[in-house]
PDB file of C-alpha atoms and ligand atoms in Angstrom:
ATOM      1  CA  UNK A 216     -60.999 146.205 -17.322  1.00 44.00           C
ATOM      2  CA  UNK A 217     -60.903 145.204 -13.693  1.00 49.00           C
ATOM      3  CA  UNK A 218     -59.544 141.859 -12.603  1.00 56.00           C
ATOM      4  CA  UNK A 219     -62.368 141.460 -10.114  1.00 70.00           C
ATOM      5  CA  UNK A 220     -65.524 139.748 -11.266  1.00 81.00           C
ATOM      6  CA  UNK A 221     -69.001 139.566  -9.813  1.00 89.00           C
ATOM      7  CA  UNK A 222     -68.048 136.098  -8.550  1.00 91.00           C
ATOM      8  CA  UNK A 223     -64.861 134.303  -7.632  1.00 93.00           C
ATOM      9  CA  UNK A 224     -62.919 132.071  -9.969  1.00 96.00           C
ATOM     10  CA  UNK A 225     -65.089 129.405 -11.663  1.00 97.00           C
ATOM     11  CA  UNK A 226     -68.344 130.884 -10.415  1.00 96.00           C
ATOM     12  CA  UNK A 227     -67.171 130.690  -6.771  1.00 96.00           C
ATOM     13  CA  UNK A 228     -66.433 126.945  -7.000  1.00 97.00           C
ATOM     14  CA  UNK A 229     -62.672 127.436  -6.726  1.00 96.00           C
ATOM     15  CA  UNK A 230     -61.207 128.058  -3.294  1.00 92.00           C
ATOM     16  CA  UNK A 231     -57.507 128.544  -2.638  1.00 91.00           C
ATOM     17  CA  UNK A 232     -57.512 126.054   0.246  1.00 94.00           C
ATOM     18  CA  UNK A 233     -58.654 123.209  -2.009  1.00 96.00           C
ATOM     19  CA  UNK A 234     -56.336 120.504  -3.285  1.00 97.00           C
ATOM     20  CA  UNK A 235     -56.961 117.801  -5.905  1.00 98.00           C
ATOM     21  CA  UNK A 236     -57.340 115.370  -2.991  1.00 97.00           C
ATOM     22  CA  UNK A 237     -60.314 117.176  -1.451  1.00 97.00           C
ATOM     23  CA  UNK A 238     -62.106 118.658  -4.481  1.00 98.00           C
ATOM     24  CA  UNK A 239     -64.244 117.335  -7.317  1.00 98.00           C
ATOM     25  CA  UNK A 240     -62.333 118.834 -10.240  1.00 98.00           C
ATOM     26  CA  UNK A 241     -58.827 119.918 -11.128  1.00 98.00           C
ATOM     27  CA  UNK A 242     -58.729 122.651 -13.742  1.00 98.00           C
ATOM     28  CA  UNK A 243     -55.513 122.812 -15.743  1.00 98.00           C
ATOM     29  CA  UNK A 244     -54.684 125.322 -18.470  1.00 98.00           C
ATOM     30  CA  UNK A 245     -52.420 124.393 -21.378  1.00 98.00           C
ATOM     31  CA  UNK A 246     -51.643 127.690 -23.113  1.00 98.00           C
ATOM     32  CA  UNK A 247     -50.062 126.164 -26.210  1.00 96.00           C
ATOM     33  CA  UNK A 248     -50.930 126.673 -29.874  1.00 95.00           C
ATOM     34  CA  UNK A 249     -47.618 125.751 -31.464  1.00 92.00           C
ATOM     35  CA  UNK A 250     -49.092 122.812 -33.367  1.00 89.00           C
ATOM     36  CA  UNK A 251     -52.143 124.574 -34.817  1.00 85.00           C
ATOM     37  CA  UNK A 252     -51.838 124.637 -38.586  1.00 85.00           C
ATOM     38  CA  UNK A 253     -53.813 127.712 -39.539  1.00 83.00           C
ATOM     39  CA  UNK A 254     -54.504 130.727 -37.374  1.00 91.00           C
ATOM     40  CA  UNK A 255     -53.107 130.649 -33.859  1.00 95.00           C
ATOM     41  CA  UNK A 256     -54.415 132.287 -30.689  1.00 97.00           C
ATOM     42  CA  UNK A 257     -55.620 129.304 -28.634  1.00 97.00           C
ATOM     43  CA  UNK A 258     -52.706 129.796 -26.246  1.00 97.00           C
ATOM     44  CA  UNK A 259     -54.592 132.755 -24.799  1.00 98.00           C
ATOM     45  CA  UNK A 260     -57.754 130.782 -23.993  1.00 98.00           C
ATOM     46  CA  UNK A 261     -56.951 129.596 -20.430  1.00 98.00           C
ATOM     47  CA  UNK A 262     -56.349 133.150 -19.238  1.00 98.00           C
ATOM     48  CA  UNK A 263     -59.556 134.484 -20.820  1.00 98.00           C
ATOM     49  CA  UNK A 264     -61.639 131.545 -19.593  1.00 98.00           C
ATOM     50  CA  UNK A 265     -60.373 132.105 -16.056  1.00 98.00           C
ATOM     51  CA  UNK A 266     -60.983 135.818 -16.298  1.00 98.00           C
ATOM     52  CA  UNK A 267     -64.597 135.463 -17.420  1.00 98.00           C
ATOM     53  CA  UNK A 268     -65.226 132.550 -15.056  1.00 98.00           C
ATOM     54  CA  UNK A 269     -65.399 135.248 -12.372  1.00 97.00           C
ATOM     55  CA  UNK A 270     -68.650 136.341 -13.999  1.00 95.00           C
ATOM     56  CA  UNK A 271     -70.160 132.856 -14.170  1.00 96.00           C
ATOM     57  CA  UNK A 272     -72.847 132.014 -11.639  1.00 96.00           C
ATOM     58  CA  UNK A 273     -72.850 128.717  -9.724  1.00 97.00           C
ATOM     59  CA  UNK A 274     -75.926 127.426 -11.560  1.00 97.00           C
ATOM     60  CA  UNK A 275     -76.577 125.528 -14.760  1.00 98.00           C
ATOM     61  CA  UNK A 276     -79.120 126.877 -17.212  1.00 98.00           C
ATOM     62  CA  UNK A 277     -81.689 124.461 -15.727  1.00 97.00           C
ATOM     63  CA  UNK A 278     -80.917 125.816 -12.254  1.00 97.00           C
ATOM     64  CA  UNK A 279     -78.852 122.863 -11.077  1.00 97.00           C
ATOM     65  CA  UNK A 280     -76.997 124.220  -8.059  1.00 97.00           C
ATOM     66  CA  UNK A 281     -73.266 123.911  -8.533  1.00 97.00           C
ATOM     67  CA  UNK A 282     -72.427 125.218  -5.076  1.00 94.00           C
ATOM     68  CA  UNK A 283     -71.803 121.751  -3.661  1.00 94.00           C
ATOM     69  CA  UNK A 284     -69.078 121.157  -6.239  1.00 97.00           C
ATOM     70  CA  UNK A 285     -65.490 122.182  -5.687  1.00 97.00           C
ATOM     71  CA  UNK A 286     -62.815 123.150  -8.161  1.00 98.00           C
ATOM     72  CA  UNK A 287     -59.082 123.255  -7.591  1.00 98.00           C
ATOM     73  CA  UNK A 288     -57.497 125.413 -10.286  1.00 98.00           C
ATOM     74  CA  UNK A 289     -53.951 124.120 -10.620  1.00 97.00           C
ATOM     75  CA  UNK A 290     -52.853 126.839 -13.020  1.00 97.00           C
ATOM     76  CA  UNK A 291     -51.100 126.156 -16.304  1.00 98.00           C
ATOM     77  CA  UNK A 292     -48.748 123.554 -17.676  1.00 98.00           C
ATOM     78  CA  UNK A 293     -46.281 125.391 -19.868  1.00 97.00           C
ATOM     79  CA  UNK A 294     -45.324 123.678 -23.110  1.00 97.00           C
ATOM     80  CA  UNK A 295     -42.125 124.805 -24.840  1.00 96.00           C
ATOM     81  CA  UNK A 296     -40.993 121.599 -26.554  1.00 96.00           C
ATOM     82  CA  UNK A 297     -44.084 119.477 -27.170  1.00 96.00           C
ATOM     83  CA  UNK A 298     -42.136 116.292 -27.954  1.00 94.00           C
ATOM     84  CA  UNK A 299     -40.850 116.213 -24.369  1.00 96.00           C
ATOM     85  CA  UNK A 300     -43.172 118.591 -22.477  1.00 96.00           C
ATOM     86  CA  UNK A 301     -46.370 116.756 -23.478  1.00 97.00           C
ATOM     87  CA  UNK A 302     -45.175 114.160 -20.986  1.00 98.00           C
ATOM     88  CA  UNK A 303     -45.905 116.661 -18.181  1.00 98.00           C
ATOM     89  CA  UNK A 304     -49.573 116.662 -19.224  1.00 98.00           C
ATOM     90  CA  UNK A 305     -49.663 112.882 -19.468  1.00 98.00           C
ATOM     91  CA  UNK A 306     -48.198 112.430 -15.977  1.00 98.00           C
ATOM     92  CA  UNK A 307     -50.468 115.033 -14.421  1.00 98.00           C
ATOM     93  CA  UNK A 308     -53.646 113.521 -15.872  1.00 98.00           C
ATOM     94  CA  UNK A 309     -52.560 109.952 -15.108  1.00 98.00           C
ATOM     95  CA  UNK A 310     -51.926 110.676 -11.429  1.00 98.00           C
ATOM     96  CA  UNK A 311     -54.745 113.094 -10.487  1.00 98.00           C
ATOM     97  CA  UNK A 312     -56.978 111.907  -7.670  1.00 98.00           C
ATOM     98  CA  UNK A 313     -60.000 113.873  -8.970  1.00 98.00           C
ATOM     99  CA  UNK A 314     -61.587 114.706 -12.317  1.00 98.00           C
ATOM    100  CA  UNK A 315     -59.612 116.832 -14.781  1.00 98.00           C
ATOM    101  CA  UNK A 316     -61.025 119.708 -16.813  1.00 98.00           C
ATOM    102  CA  UNK A 317     -58.369 120.881 -19.245  1.00 98.00           C
ATOM    103  CA  UNK A 318     -58.298 124.195 -21.051  1.00 98.00           C
ATOM    104  CA  UNK A 319     -56.502 124.170 -24.411  1.00 97.00           C
ATOM    105  CA  UNK A 320     -54.589 125.124 -26.283  1.00 95.00           C
ATOM    106  CA  UNK A 321     -54.847 123.662 -29.741  1.00 96.00           C
ATOM    107  CA  UNK A 322     -56.135 120.114 -30.153  1.00 96.00           C
ATOM    108  CA  UNK A 323     -52.640 118.582 -30.096  1.00 96.00           C
ATOM    109  CA  UNK A 324     -52.706 118.866 -26.283  1.00 98.00           C
ATOM    110  CA  UNK A 325     -55.413 116.199 -26.213  1.00 98.00           C
ATOM    111  CA  UNK A 326     -52.828 113.609 -27.331  1.00 98.00           C
ATOM    112  CA  UNK A 327     -51.127 113.508 -23.898  1.00 98.00           C
ATOM    113  CA  UNK A 328     -54.473 114.093 -22.161  1.00 98.00           C
ATOM    114  CA  UNK A 329     -55.894 110.903 -23.667  1.00 98.00           C
ATOM    115  CA  UNK A 330     -52.612 109.076 -23.010  1.00 98.00           C
ATOM    116  CA  UNK A 331     -52.906 110.132 -19.365  1.00 98.00           C
ATOM    117  CA  UNK A 332     -56.495 108.890 -19.188  1.00 98.00           C
ATOM    118  CA  UNK A 333     -55.438 105.657 -20.922  1.00 98.00           C
ATOM    119  CA  UNK A 334     -52.814 105.217 -18.193  1.00 98.00           C
ATOM    120  CA  UNK A 335     -55.201 106.116 -15.393  1.00 98.00           C
ATOM    121  CA  UNK A 336     -57.933 103.720 -16.548  1.00 98.00           C
ATOM    122  CA  UNK A 337     -55.513 100.973 -17.496  1.00 96.00           C
ATOM    123  CA  UNK A 338     -57.118  97.649 -18.416  1.00 94.00           C
ATOM    124  CA  UNK A 339     -60.508  99.316 -18.516  1.00 97.00           C
ATOM    125  CA  UNK A 340     -62.656 100.324 -21.476  1.00 98.00           C
ATOM    126  CA  UNK A 341     -61.970 104.003 -22.026  1.00 98.00           C
ATOM    127  CA  UNK A 342     -64.450 105.683 -24.372  1.00 98.00           C
ATOM    128  CA  UNK A 343     -64.119 109.077 -26.005  1.00 98.00           C
ATOM    129  CA  UNK A 344     -66.867 111.487 -26.953  1.00 98.00           C
ATOM    130  CA  UNK A 345     -65.190 113.621 -29.606  1.00 98.00           C
ATOM    131  CA  UNK A 346     -67.114 116.800 -30.466  1.00 98.00           C
ATOM    132  CA  UNK A 347     -65.441 118.587 -33.354  1.00 98.00           C
ATOM    133  CA  UNK A 348     -65.807 119.727 -36.964  1.00 98.00           C
ATOM    134  CA  UNK A 349     -62.749 117.565 -37.733  1.00 98.00           C
ATOM    135  CA  UNK A 350     -61.909 113.932 -36.971  1.00 98.00           C
ATOM    136  CA  UNK A 351     -58.176 114.701 -36.520  1.00 97.00           C
ATOM    137  CA  UNK A 352     -57.308 111.255 -37.850  1.00 97.00           C
ATOM    138  CA  UNK A 353     -54.367 112.296 -40.042  1.00 95.00           C
ATOM    139  CA  UNK A 354     -51.263 110.154 -39.697  1.00 96.00           C
ATOM    140  CA  UNK A 355     -48.928 112.936 -40.789  1.00 92.00           C
ATOM    141  CA  UNK A 356     -50.006 116.556 -41.120  1.00 92.00           C
ATOM    142  CA  UNK A 357     -48.225 119.829 -41.675  1.00 89.00           C
ATOM    143  CA  UNK A 358     -44.864 118.127 -41.141  1.00 90.00           C
ATOM    144  CA  UNK A 359     -45.869 116.561 -37.829  1.00 91.00           C
ATOM    145  CA  UNK A 360     -47.252 113.384 -36.293  1.00 92.00           C
ATOM    146  CA  UNK A 361     -48.447 115.206 -33.152  1.00 92.00           C
ATOM    147  CA  UNK A 362     -50.182 118.237 -34.692  1.00 91.00           C
ATOM    148  CA  UNK A 363     -53.758 119.197 -33.903  1.00 92.00           C
ATOM    149  CA  UNK A 364     -54.898 117.113 -36.907  1.00 93.00           C
ATOM    150  CA  UNK A 365     -53.272 113.887 -35.648  1.00 95.00           C
ATOM    151  CA  UNK A 366     -54.873 113.611 -32.220  1.00 97.00           C
ATOM    152  CA  UNK A 367     -57.359 110.764 -32.654  1.00 98.00           C
ATOM    153  CA  UNK A 368     -55.027 108.810 -34.974  1.00 97.00           C
ATOM    154  CA  UNK A 369     -52.457 108.735 -32.182  1.00 97.00           C
ATOM    155  CA  UNK A 370     -55.144 107.868 -29.606  1.00 97.00           C
ATOM    156  CA  UNK A 371     -56.169 104.813 -31.624  1.00 97.00           C
ATOM    157  CA  UNK A 372     -52.513 103.747 -31.596  1.00 97.00           C
ATOM    158  CA  UNK A 373     -52.196 103.872 -27.812  1.00 94.00           C
ATOM    159  CA  UNK A 374     -55.151 101.652 -27.237  1.00 92.00           C
ATOM    160  CA  UNK A 375     -58.417 103.538 -27.441  1.00 97.00           C
ATOM    161  CA  UNK A 376     -60.699 101.247 -29.432  1.00 98.00           C
ATOM    162  CA  UNK A 377     -62.474 102.753 -32.442  1.00 98.00           C
ATOM    163  CA  UNK A 378     -65.810 101.216 -31.413  1.00 98.00           C
ATOM    164  CA  UNK A 379     -65.510 103.104 -28.101  1.00 98.00           C
ATOM    165  CA  UNK A 380     -65.229 106.458 -29.898  1.00 98.00           C
ATOM    166  CA  UNK A 381     -68.204 108.640 -30.867  1.00 98.00           C
ATOM    167  CA  UNK A 382     -67.470 111.638 -33.093  1.00 98.00           C
ATOM    168  CA  UNK A 383     -70.163 114.316 -33.269  1.00 98.00           C
ATOM    169  CA  UNK A 384     -70.296 117.412 -35.472  1.00 98.00           C
ATOM    170  CA  UNK A 385     -67.850 116.302 -38.187  1.00 98.00           C
ATOM    171  CA  UNK A 386     -67.938 118.144 -41.511  1.00 98.00           C
ATOM    172  CA  UNK A 387     -64.395 118.459 -42.894  1.00 98.00           C
ATOM    173  CA  UNK A 388     -62.089 115.692 -44.135  1.00 98.00           C
ATOM    174  CA  UNK A 389     -58.583 114.933 -45.330  1.00 97.00           C
ATOM    175  CA  UNK A 390     -58.011 112.152 -47.861  1.00 97.00           C
ATOM    176  CA  UNK A 391     -55.871 110.193 -45.365  1.00 96.00           C
ATOM    177  CA  UNK A 392     -58.794 110.101 -42.888  1.00 97.00           C
ATOM    178  CA  UNK A 393     -61.464 108.684 -45.162  1.00 97.00           C
ATOM    179  CA  UNK A 394     -60.687 104.964 -44.817  1.00 97.00           C
ATOM    180  CA  UNK A 395     -60.750 105.106 -41.010  1.00 97.00           C
ATOM    181  CA  UNK A 396     -63.940 107.175 -41.048  1.00 97.00           C
ATOM    182  CA  UNK A 397     -65.739 104.839 -43.451  1.00 98.00           C
ATOM    183  CA  UNK A 398     -64.326 101.459 -42.420  1.00 98.00           C
ATOM    184  CA  UNK A 399     -62.592 101.947 -39.075  1.00 97.00           C
ATOM    185  CA  UNK A 400     -65.460 101.183 -36.707  1.00 98.00           C
ATOM    186  CA  UNK A 401     -65.707 104.663 -35.192  1.00 98.00           C
ATOM    187  CA  UNK A 402     -69.242 105.897 -34.518  1.00 98.00           C
ATOM    188  CA  UNK A 403     -69.615 108.990 -36.690  1.00 98.00           C
ATOM    189  CA  UNK A 404     -72.389 111.558 -36.377  1.00 98.00           C
ATOM    190  CA  UNK A 405     -71.784 114.371 -38.847  1.00 98.00           C
ATOM    191  CA  UNK A 406     -73.130 117.887 -38.374  1.00 98.00           C
ATOM    192  CA  UNK A 407     -75.438 117.108 -41.268  1.00 98.00           C
ATOM    193  CA  UNK A 408     -76.701 113.923 -39.496  1.00 98.00           C
ATOM    194  CA  UNK A 409     -77.418 116.017 -36.400  1.00 98.00           C
ATOM    195  CA  UNK A 410     -79.381 118.550 -38.448  1.00 98.00           C
ATOM    196  CA  UNK A 411     -81.429 115.757 -40.051  1.00 98.00           C
ATOM    197  CA  UNK A 412     -82.034 113.515 -37.010  1.00 98.00           C
ATOM    198  CA  UNK A 413     -82.019 116.108 -34.241  1.00 98.00           C
ATOM    199  CA  UNK A 414     -79.471 116.147 -31.417  1.00 98.00           C
ATOM    200  CA  UNK A 415     -81.785 114.436 -28.923  1.00 98.00           C
ATOM    201  CA  UNK A 416     -81.746 111.235 -31.011  1.00 98.00           C
ATOM    202  CA  UNK A 417     -78.024 111.525 -31.700  1.00 98.00           C
ATOM    203  CA  UNK A 418     -77.316 111.987 -27.979  1.00 98.00           C
ATOM    204  CA  UNK A 419     -79.428 108.900 -27.177  1.00 98.00           C
ATOM    205  CA  UNK A 420     -77.379 106.902 -29.662  1.00 98.00           C
ATOM    206  CA  UNK A 421     -74.090 108.204 -28.230  1.00 98.00           C
ATOM    207  CA  UNK A 422     -75.207 107.248 -24.734  1.00 98.00           C
ATOM    208  CA  UNK A 423     -76.128 103.736 -25.858  1.00 98.00           C
ATOM    209  CA  UNK A 424     -72.701 103.267 -27.479  1.00 98.00           C
ATOM    210  CA  UNK A 425     -70.598 104.681 -24.636  1.00 98.00           C
ATOM    211  CA  UNK A 426     -72.631 103.114 -21.850  1.00 97.00           C
ATOM    212  CA  UNK A 427     -70.618  99.909 -22.227  1.00 95.00           C
ATOM    213  CA  UNK A 428     -67.393 101.754 -21.352  1.00 98.00           C
ATOM    214  CA  UNK A 429     -65.905 101.897 -17.857  1.00 98.00           C
ATOM    215  CA  UNK A 430     -64.782 105.516 -18.297  1.00 98.00           C
ATOM    216  CA  UNK A 431     -65.654 108.238 -20.813  1.00 98.00           C
ATOM    217  CA  UNK A 432     -63.572 111.314 -21.610  1.00 98.00           C
ATOM    218  CA  UNK A 433     -65.093 114.216 -23.558  1.00 98.00           C
ATOM    219  CA  UNK A 434     -62.869 116.178 -25.926  1.00 98.00           C
ATOM    220  CA  UNK A 435     -64.628 119.239 -27.300  1.00 98.00           C
ATOM    221  CA  UNK A 436     -63.152 121.419 -30.025  1.00 98.00           C
ATOM    222  CA  UNK A 437     -65.026 124.710 -30.021  1.00 98.00           C
ATOM    223  CA  UNK A 438     -65.119 124.540 -33.850  1.00 98.00           C
ATOM    224  CA  UNK A 439     -67.834 121.885 -33.455  1.00 98.00           C
ATOM    225  CA  UNK A 440     -70.074 124.921 -33.162  1.00 98.00           C
ATOM    226  CA  UNK A 441     -71.158 126.859 -36.202  1.00 98.00           C
ATOM    227  CA  UNK A 442     -68.938 129.916 -36.716  1.00 98.00           C
ATOM    228  CA  UNK A 443     -72.020 132.068 -36.064  1.00 98.00           C
ATOM    229  CA  UNK A 444     -71.846 130.873 -32.441  1.00 98.00           C
ATOM    230  CA  UNK A 445     -68.067 130.550 -32.096  1.00 98.00           C
ATOM    231  CA  UNK A 446     -66.086 132.532 -34.675  1.00 98.00           C
ATOM    232  CA  UNK A 447     -62.944 132.729 -32.547  1.00 98.00           C
ATOM    233  CA  UNK A 448     -61.211 129.565 -33.661  1.00 98.00           C
ATOM    234  CA  UNK A 449     -58.373 128.693 -36.044  1.00 96.00           C
ATOM    235  CA  UNK A 450     -60.470 127.048 -38.739  1.00 94.00           C
ATOM    236  CA  UNK A 451     -64.143 128.058 -38.614  1.00 96.00           C
ATOM    237  CA  UNK A 452     -66.188 125.457 -40.526  1.00 98.00           C
ATOM    238  CA  UNK A 453     -69.506 126.551 -41.995  1.00 98.00           C
ATOM    239  CA  UNK A 454     -72.567 124.435 -41.193  1.00 98.00           C
ATOM    240  CA  UNK A 455     -71.820 123.498 -37.609  1.00 98.00           C
ATOM    241  CA  UNK A 456     -73.727 122.529 -34.494  1.00 98.00           C
ATOM    242  CA  UNK A 457     -75.963 125.068 -32.803  1.00 98.00           C
ATOM    243  CA  UNK A 458     -75.361 126.170 -29.219  1.00 98.00           C
ATOM    244  CA  UNK A 459     -78.522 124.293 -28.266  1.00 98.00           C
ATOM    245  CA  UNK A 460     -77.241 121.106 -29.965  1.00 98.00           C
ATOM    246  CA  UNK A 461     -74.088 121.204 -27.868  1.00 98.00           C
ATOM    247  CA  UNK A 462     -76.022 121.733 -24.628  1.00 98.00           C
ATOM    248  CA  UNK A 463     -78.429 118.906 -25.533  1.00 98.00           C
ATOM    249  CA  UNK A 464     -75.483 116.603 -26.222  1.00 98.00           C
ATOM    250  CA  UNK A 465     -73.826 117.495 -22.914  1.00 98.00           C
ATOM    251  CA  UNK A 466     -77.018 116.886 -20.955  1.00 98.00           C
ATOM    252  CA  UNK A 467     -77.413 113.630 -22.881  1.00 98.00           C
ATOM    253  CA  UNK A 468     -74.198 112.330 -21.307  1.00 98.00           C
ATOM    254  CA  UNK A 469     -75.943 112.135 -17.943  1.00 98.00           C
ATOM    255  CA  UNK A 470     -75.561 108.587 -16.652  1.00 97.00           C
ATOM    256  CA  UNK A 471     -72.316 107.852 -18.517  1.00 98.00           C
ATOM    257  CA  UNK A 472     -69.162 107.122 -16.488  1.00 98.00           C
ATOM    258  CA  UNK A 473     -67.608 110.514 -17.227  1.00 98.00           C
ATOM    259  CA  UNK A 474     -63.983 110.969 -16.173  1.00 98.00           C
ATOM    260  CA  UNK A 475     -62.870 114.250 -17.693  1.00 98.00           C
ATOM    261  CA  UNK A 476     -63.270 117.039 -20.225  1.00 98.00           C
ATOM    262  CA  UNK A 477     -61.012 119.083 -22.429  1.00 98.00           C
ATOM    263  CA  UNK A 478     -62.127 122.192 -24.322  1.00 98.00           C
ATOM    264  CA  UNK A 479     -59.743 123.264 -27.045  1.00 98.00           C
ATOM    265  CA  UNK A 480     -59.166 125.595 -29.997  1.00 98.00           C
ATOM    266  CA  UNK A 481     -60.759 128.718 -28.499  1.00 98.00           C
ATOM    267  CA  UNK A 482     -58.711 131.557 -30.001  1.00 98.00           C
ATOM    268  CA  UNK A 483     -59.651 134.780 -28.173  1.00 98.00           C
ATOM    269  CA  UNK A 484     -57.714 137.135 -30.505  1.00 97.00           C
ATOM    270  CA  UNK A 485     -59.901 135.984 -33.423  1.00 98.00           C
ATOM    271  CA  UNK A 486     -63.143 137.053 -31.747  1.00 98.00           C
ATOM    272  CA  UNK A 487     -63.177 140.548 -30.246  1.00 97.00           C
ATOM    273  CA  UNK A 488     -66.705 139.950 -28.893  1.00 98.00           C
ATOM    274  CA  UNK A 489     -65.269 137.068 -26.774  1.00 98.00           C
ATOM    275  CA  UNK A 490     -68.510 135.135 -27.412  1.00 98.00           C
ATOM    276  CA  UNK A 491     -66.323 132.121 -28.248  1.00 98.00           C
ATOM    277  CA  UNK A 492     -64.701 132.282 -24.798  1.00 98.00           C
ATOM    278  CA  UNK A 493     -68.129 132.531 -23.188  1.00 98.00           C
ATOM    279  CA  UNK A 494     -69.277 129.504 -25.208  1.00 98.00           C
ATOM    280  CA  UNK A 495     -66.368 127.494 -23.813  1.00 98.00           C
ATOM    281  CA  UNK A 496     -67.099 128.709 -20.304  1.00 98.00           C
ATOM    282  CA  UNK A 497     -70.758 127.711 -20.587  1.00 98.00           C
ATOM    283  CA  UNK A 498     -69.777 124.252 -21.799  1.00 98.00           C
ATOM    284  CA  UNK A 499     -67.482 123.801 -18.790  1.00 98.00           C
ATOM    285  CA  UNK A 500     -70.144 124.954 -16.301  1.00 98.00           C
ATOM    286  CA  UNK A 501     -72.788 122.699 -17.880  1.00 98.00           C
ATOM    287  CA  UNK A 502     -70.349 119.774 -17.710  1.00 98.00           C
ATOM    288  CA  UNK A 503     -69.860 120.498 -14.006  1.00 98.00           C
ATOM    289  CA  UNK A 504     -73.670 120.473 -13.724  1.00 98.00           C
ATOM    290  CA  UNK A 505     -73.857 116.968 -15.213  1.00 98.00           C
ATOM    291  CA  UNK A 506     -71.461 115.750 -12.526  1.00 98.00           C
ATOM    292  CA  UNK A 507     -73.314 117.776  -9.849  1.00 98.00           C
ATOM    293  CA  UNK A 508     -76.596 116.065 -10.756  1.00 97.00           C
ATOM    294  CA  UNK A 509     -74.869 112.687 -10.577  1.00 95.00           C
ATOM    295  CA  UNK A 510     -73.498 113.498  -7.129  1.00 93.00           C
ATOM    296  CA  UNK A 511     -76.867 114.794  -5.918  1.00 90.00           C
ATOM    297  CA  UNK A 512     -78.656 111.657  -7.115  1.00 91.00           C
ATOM    298  CA  UNK A 513     -76.123 109.486  -5.292  1.00 88.00           C
ATOM    299  CA  UNK A 514     -76.682 111.381  -2.015  1.00 80.00           C
ATOM    300  CA  UNK A 515     -80.454 110.945  -2.151  1.00 67.00           C
TER     301      UNK A 515
HETATM  302 MN1  LIG B1489     -61.473 120.935 -35.117  1.00 82.70          MN
END
């Protein structure tokens, strides 16, 4: 396989002369899967996403031109000892001058990502759109308090308010999560709700909830998708969102004060077709398109 693609990195949006100061997005890889509980492999996702990004075109599926957007790929943050190294992620996110797009990694990396956003948007209402098969609300899991099943529990502790969190695509639970899910004030839209109501209506509801926030971060675990669309993930959960659901949800965030995205739990070794990597890539390019449309509407 050649290293050259039909396009440059990130569908030609990355240029080596760009810096976070003069570009729209910073892309940061976090090749770490040390806190995934089941099958690993997510550490290889940043490299595969970058590789295939050279075959992405600078358009969204609805032909939004992405060419006016610029991406500075800052490379990877290496995590050896998460207890201390997660701080590197926190500091990087907290101090970036532009919008971060982070490539996991297992979902534990979102703990310092959300801490960084919390720091960056201090004293403001920071909302989270959480798209995942799992709520990751465990207090203690697999011997850890910072595993990939503890992420949102920790986020609630460092000051993200439950009523500013929308969780979409949920369909798997631990006993220790049930009270928070049922009585904690989080807005929950299960995969089954989405199938019954349709994603358009769910996306409208999400937008109404998060519209009151000053800043909204999207954390997307690729296992939100049905395993038929994204089999390459640690814990594939039957009965998930369709590809179209996810695209409808993303487009439904148009108008929200979006401030960043992380895409996690893509495990390339578990999907030889690499369709799961391509799913993640599409999600990133469509997210860039949401911001591109916002920018274009501001210019006009
Ligand atoms: Mn998950």
